[in-house]
XYZ file of C-alpha atoms in Angstrom:
361
model
C 116.549 101.460 97.939
C 114.338 103.700 99.975
C 112.287 106.859 99.992
C 113.083 108.954 103.092
C 110.784 111.578 104.601
C 112.601 113.928 107.003
C 110.352 114.622 110.030
C 113.010 115.979 112.391
C 111.456 118.429 114.865
C 107.963 117.713 113.547
C 105.245 117.640 116.256
C 103.346 114.347 116.376
C 100.076 116.156 115.573
C 101.541 116.954 112.140
C 101.277 113.261 111.245
C 97.701 112.898 110.144
C 95.662 109.801 109.255
C 92.592 110.641 107.200
C 90.388 109.189 104.445
C 90.202 110.892 101.028
C 87.359 110.376 98.562
C 89.472 111.748 95.709
C 92.420 109.465 96.527
C 90.138 106.440 96.649
C 88.472 107.393 93.380
C 91.979 107.664 91.895
C 92.790 104.132 93.174
C 89.550 102.867 91.597
C 90.446 104.487 88.312
C 93.837 102.841 88.430
C 92.186 99.481 88.967
C 90.058 100.043 85.863
C 93.111 101.078 83.834
C 95.469 98.354 85.115
C 93.321 95.372 86.154
C 96.371 93.104 86.012
C 97.724 94.852 89.095
C 94.554 94.043 91.045
C 93.183 90.550 90.343
C 91.165 90.711 93.574
C 89.052 93.424 92.011
C 88.595 91.762 88.598
C 84.882 91.189 89.125
C 84.224 94.715 90.291
C 86.253 96.208 87.414
C 84.467 94.099 84.812
C 81.070 95.087 86.139
C 81.943 98.773 86.217
C 83.434 98.773 82.700
C 80.447 96.977 81.227
C 78.092 99.543 82.790
C 79.872 102.727 81.687
C 78.323 104.914 79.080
C 80.457 105.057 75.892
C 81.099 108.775 76.383
C 82.469 108.279 79.881
C 84.555 105.296 78.761
C 86.158 107.496 76.090
C 86.774 110.285 78.597
C 88.533 107.859 80.946
C 90.750 106.568 78.139
C 91.532 110.163 77.219
C 92.791 111.130 80.694
C 93.905 107.788 82.090
C 97.558 108.890 82.031
C 96.783 110.855 85.199
C 96.326 107.652 87.196
C 97.476 104.674 85.129
C 101.244 104.477 85.357
C 101.427 106.663 88.476
C 98.996 109.028 90.094
C 99.214 112.780 89.555
C 100.117 114.403 92.837
C 97.000 116.600 92.898
C 94.875 113.454 92.951
C 96.304 112.399 96.346
C 95.376 115.350 98.593
C 97.482 116.405 101.557
C 94.405 117.826 103.222
C 91.598 115.339 102.746
C 88.064 116.649 102.919
C 84.775 114.976 103.746
C 83.436 114.995 100.166
C 84.767 114.560 96.662
C 83.337 117.897 95.631
C 85.362 119.693 98.328
C 88.560 117.996 97.265
C 87.959 118.837 93.597
C 87.437 122.461 94.672
C 90.898 122.347 96.292
C 92.386 121.012 93.051
C 90.749 123.905 91.198
C 92.692 126.303 93.438
C 96.043 124.937 92.232
C 97.731 127.259 89.739
C 98.074 126.134 86.112
C 101.828 125.656 86.244
C 101.690 123.364 89.263
C 98.758 121.359 87.780
C 100.375 121.002 84.354
C 103.745 120.014 85.854
C 102.118 117.226 87.912
C 100.039 116.093 84.911
C 103.074 115.981 82.642
C 104.973 113.743 85.045
C 102.297 111.018 84.673
C 101.428 111.740 81.084
C 105.011 111.771 79.767
C 106.480 109.130 82.061
C 109.256 111.393 83.313
C 110.856 111.841 86.701
C 109.325 114.463 88.919
C 112.394 116.704 88.960
C 112.654 117.155 85.220
C 109.817 119.655 84.897
C 110.778 121.774 87.920
C 112.121 124.563 85.689
C 111.647 126.053 83.192
C 107.898 125.713 82.696
C 106.635 124.028 79.468
C 103.799 126.585 79.528
C 106.245 129.438 78.936
C 109.489 127.898 77.645
C 109.585 126.594 74.078
C 112.384 124.109 74.719
C 110.616 122.612 77.738
C 107.376 122.449 75.744
C 109.054 120.501 72.901
C 110.703 118.180 75.413
C 107.287 117.444 76.982
C 105.735 116.776 73.562
C 108.619 114.506 72.556
C 108.220 112.443 75.724
C 104.458 112.249 75.230
C 104.863 111.153 71.609
C 106.949 108.217 72.692
C 104.094 107.202 74.983
C 101.609 106.997 72.153
C 99.082 109.037 70.160
C 96.626 109.464 73.070
C 99.290 110.799 75.408
C 100.577 113.165 72.751
C 97.097 114.533 72.013
C 96.361 114.989 75.701
C 99.675 116.836 76.273
C 99.081 119.083 73.287
C 95.629 120.085 74.610
C 96.948 120.528 78.141
C 99.740 122.889 77.042
C 97.511 124.783 74.645
C 94.552 125.352 76.976
C 95.128 124.205 80.606
C 91.840 125.681 81.854
C 89.752 123.673 79.369
C 91.554 120.424 80.117
C 91.292 120.958 83.854
C 87.533 121.594 83.592
C 87.105 118.508 81.434
C 89.067 116.319 83.861
C 86.991 117.532 86.765
C 83.771 116.864 84.872
C 84.996 113.363 84.063
C 85.674 112.667 87.762
C 82.239 114.012 88.648
C 80.671 111.657 86.098
C 82.603 108.756 87.687
C 81.105 109.648 91.025
C 77.616 109.267 89.594
C 78.446 106.162 87.534
C 80.215 104.028 90.151
C 82.244 105.865 92.811
C 79.415 106.968 95.100
C 78.133 103.419 95.469
C 81.634 101.958 95.961
C 82.613 104.697 98.432
C 79.638 103.853 100.592
C 80.897 100.289 100.780
C 84.534 101.039 101.649
C 83.969 104.018 103.954
C 83.335 101.725 106.942
C 86.607 99.809 106.310
C 88.509 103.039 106.054
C 86.955 104.479 109.229
C 87.856 101.326 111.180
C 91.422 101.464 109.974
C 91.692 105.162 110.876
C 90.449 104.505 114.387
C 93.168 101.930 114.838
C 95.939 104.116 113.392
C 94.978 107.226 115.348
C 94.648 105.214 118.573
C 98.137 103.771 118.073
C 99.537 107.203 117.275
C 98.042 108.652 120.445
C 98.811 105.806 122.832
C 102.042 104.260 121.487
C 103.595 106.925 119.284
C 104.717 107.329 115.685
C 106.715 104.119 115.476
C 103.735 101.883 116.357
C 101.398 103.777 113.991
C 103.867 103.449 111.089
C 104.384 99.747 111.777
C 100.656 99.184 111.412
C 100.619 100.988 108.026
C 102.851 98.529 106.249
C 105.938 96.432 106.809
C 107.502 98.682 104.141
C 107.119 101.788 106.309
C 109.348 102.293 109.367
C 110.646 104.988 111.683
C 114.416 105.531 111.626
C 116.173 104.662 114.935
C 116.743 108.314 115.710
C 113.056 109.103 115.071
C 113.881 111.872 112.597
C 112.936 110.103 109.394
C 110.176 107.935 107.942
C 111.688 105.240 105.708
C 109.574 103.758 102.900
C 110.912 100.616 101.262
C 110.423 101.306 97.573
C 112.474 100.568 94.456
C 113.806 104.111 94.237
C 116.235 106.333 96.085
C 114.449 109.593 96.890
C 114.192 112.011 99.796
C 111.779 114.727 100.863
C 111.074 116.731 103.980
C 107.890 117.402 106.010
C 109.157 120.503 107.799
C 106.314 122.986 108.322
C 103.762 120.863 106.503
C 103.569 117.425 108.099
C 102.809 114.046 106.562
C 99.350 112.717 105.648
C 98.596 108.966 105.615
C 95.555 107.943 103.553
C 94.147 104.384 103.809
C 92.880 102.749 100.629
C 90.910 99.601 99.913
C 91.210 99.697 96.136
C 94.872 100.756 96.263
C 96.216 97.353 97.310
C 98.977 96.334 96.717
C 100.380 99.773 95.859
C 102.045 102.042 98.386
C 101.821 105.500 96.844
C 103.974 108.359 98.108
C 103.741 112.037 97.067
C 107.272 113.353 97.444
C 107.897 115.930 94.682
C 109.382 119.311 95.668
C 106.688 121.769 96.601
C 104.188 119.108 97.636
C 103.385 118.039 101.176
C 104.405 114.381 101.680
C 101.450 112.006 101.464
C 101.429 108.223 101.831
C 98.460 106.245 100.469
C 98.628 102.736 101.910
C 96.563 99.590 101.310
C 94.124 98.405 103.998
C 93.467 95.017 102.410
C 95.832 92.186 103.015
C 97.333 90.371 100.071
C 96.428 86.754 99.441
C 99.256 84.181 99.580
C 101.029 83.276 96.375
C 100.630 79.900 94.766
C 103.595 77.502 94.427
C 105.555 77.542 91.189
C 108.185 75.263 89.631
C 111.634 75.596 91.187
C 113.287 75.777 87.775
C 111.083 78.744 86.816
C 111.791 80.549 90.068
C 115.548 79.949 89.714
C 115.684 81.220 86.123
C 113.712 84.355 86.854
C 115.461 85.186 90.157
C 118.798 84.946 88.349
C 117.473 87.418 85.784
C 116.406 89.745 88.561
C 119.661 89.486 90.537
C 120.742 92.974 89.513
C 119.632 96.296 91.010
C 119.385 97.997 87.627
C 116.992 95.362 86.299
C 114.808 95.808 89.401
C 114.696 99.526 88.705
C 113.696 98.897 85.115
C 110.963 96.522 86.242
C 109.595 99.170 88.591
C 109.183 101.552 85.716
C 107.786 98.874 83.421
C 105.213 97.927 86.087
C 103.700 101.337 85.445
C 103.164 100.704 81.770
C 104.996 99.931 78.479
C 108.193 101.940 77.875
C 110.746 102.291 75.117
C 114.437 101.665 75.669
C 115.083 105.392 75.307
C 112.463 106.253 77.961
C 113.986 103.774 80.416
C 117.469 105.122 79.736
C 116.254 108.679 80.359
C 114.326 107.776 83.516
C 117.261 106.061 85.178
C 120.084 108.102 83.615
C 121.601 105.073 81.856
C 122.901 104.590 78.314
C 120.524 102.951 75.842
C 122.971 100.094 75.106
C 123.187 99.301 78.837
C 119.367 99.296 79.124
C 119.122 97.058 76.067
C 121.451 94.487 77.604
C 119.374 94.321 80.793
C 116.132 94.117 78.834
C 117.520 91.175 76.857
C 118.172 89.253 80.076
C 114.646 89.922 81.295
C 113.142 88.895 77.959
C 115.059 85.622 77.939
C 113.590 84.878 81.358
C 110.124 85.478 79.938
C 109.485 88.499 82.145
C 109.069 91.002 79.332
C 107.490 91.220 75.891
C 108.347 93.749 73.202
C 106.019 95.160 70.543
C 106.711 97.657 67.820
C 104.434 100.693 67.335
C 105.607 102.616 64.338
C 109.183 103.642 64.994
C 108.937 102.833 68.715
C 109.466 99.445 70.366
C 107.708 99.319 73.711
C 108.612 96.801 76.395
C 105.858 95.416 78.614
C 106.095 93.654 81.968
C 104.728 90.080 82.003
C 102.639 90.420 85.126
C 101.325 86.827 85.348
C 104.850 85.347 85.282
C 106.214 87.930 87.711
C 103.260 87.094 89.996
C 104.399 83.492 89.927
C 107.566 84.555 91.792
C 105.445 85.409 94.778
C 103.409 88.271 96.154
C 106.292 89.691 98.123
C 108.350 90.341 95.039
C 105.353 91.599 93.080
C 104.397 93.962 95.913
C 107.981 95.295 96.041
C 107.886 96.099 92.321
C 104.362 97.550 92.295
C 104.628 99.745 95.365
């Protein structure tokens, strides 16, 4: 399973390596929302959370759907700027329909193609579909989606203000600490691009990113089958310290392809019992279950949501979930009329960092 970025005929100068304050802030917010994905930042996350003012903590919970399960595309800029304020100004220039569509993808846990047309801002059926999806994600998601559809301008202004408050509360200090690491990485990548070409630069990004033999396509090893093109726009590569182990790719139609890759190396996994490894690998020895795990790694989902996301029947999804639960890789909890399935991150981690990285990226 791969994500392919068509770069046929693209000049090498259209492949850009640059740091983005907004993308790194988004990675930090994801760490705060999903600390289980980033045990190496547990100390930092705990310190930041304990120091947040209650009002800002509530604001982050209110909008965390923009960066928790997956990052909204407008938070990973294709044209990075020198400052967070400049990048937020660029976000403000996005039209409401584009902004709302990107926000609904993360808020409602839907595939990026489902909101292409018609717009939930103007079409009643699309609006109801968005609200139904959000309701299945919980009361906070539903409330956020209702506000977003009713008054996009107000929600956009509030989200920007929240991000500005984060800058003051913790981002500015953290950014000063990681900027040197990012600058060093960018010097290496740009030097490789200039002296050895695209293939060498991509190889230094991640073992999961390669150049096709014909040189016309960038191949990203992710648990999904997707394709996009960089014709006329190019591809932007953004290094991240706080993003490890995730490999984030913006690939939705209408957006310039962007790859946010981790700078930090992962620590080696600890040994686990052979019986445990065998049981769990047998449970994972099916491509459909790997796809389901990829979605569940982004947050709890219902059987219906998983069936919709992967275009499967609910009974088929239920059978696969049962196998994963028996292996101890999932838990299920009822919330009203919904039963949400949650990935057991510690036990999946016990299978090794390579497998965990494949699921999380």
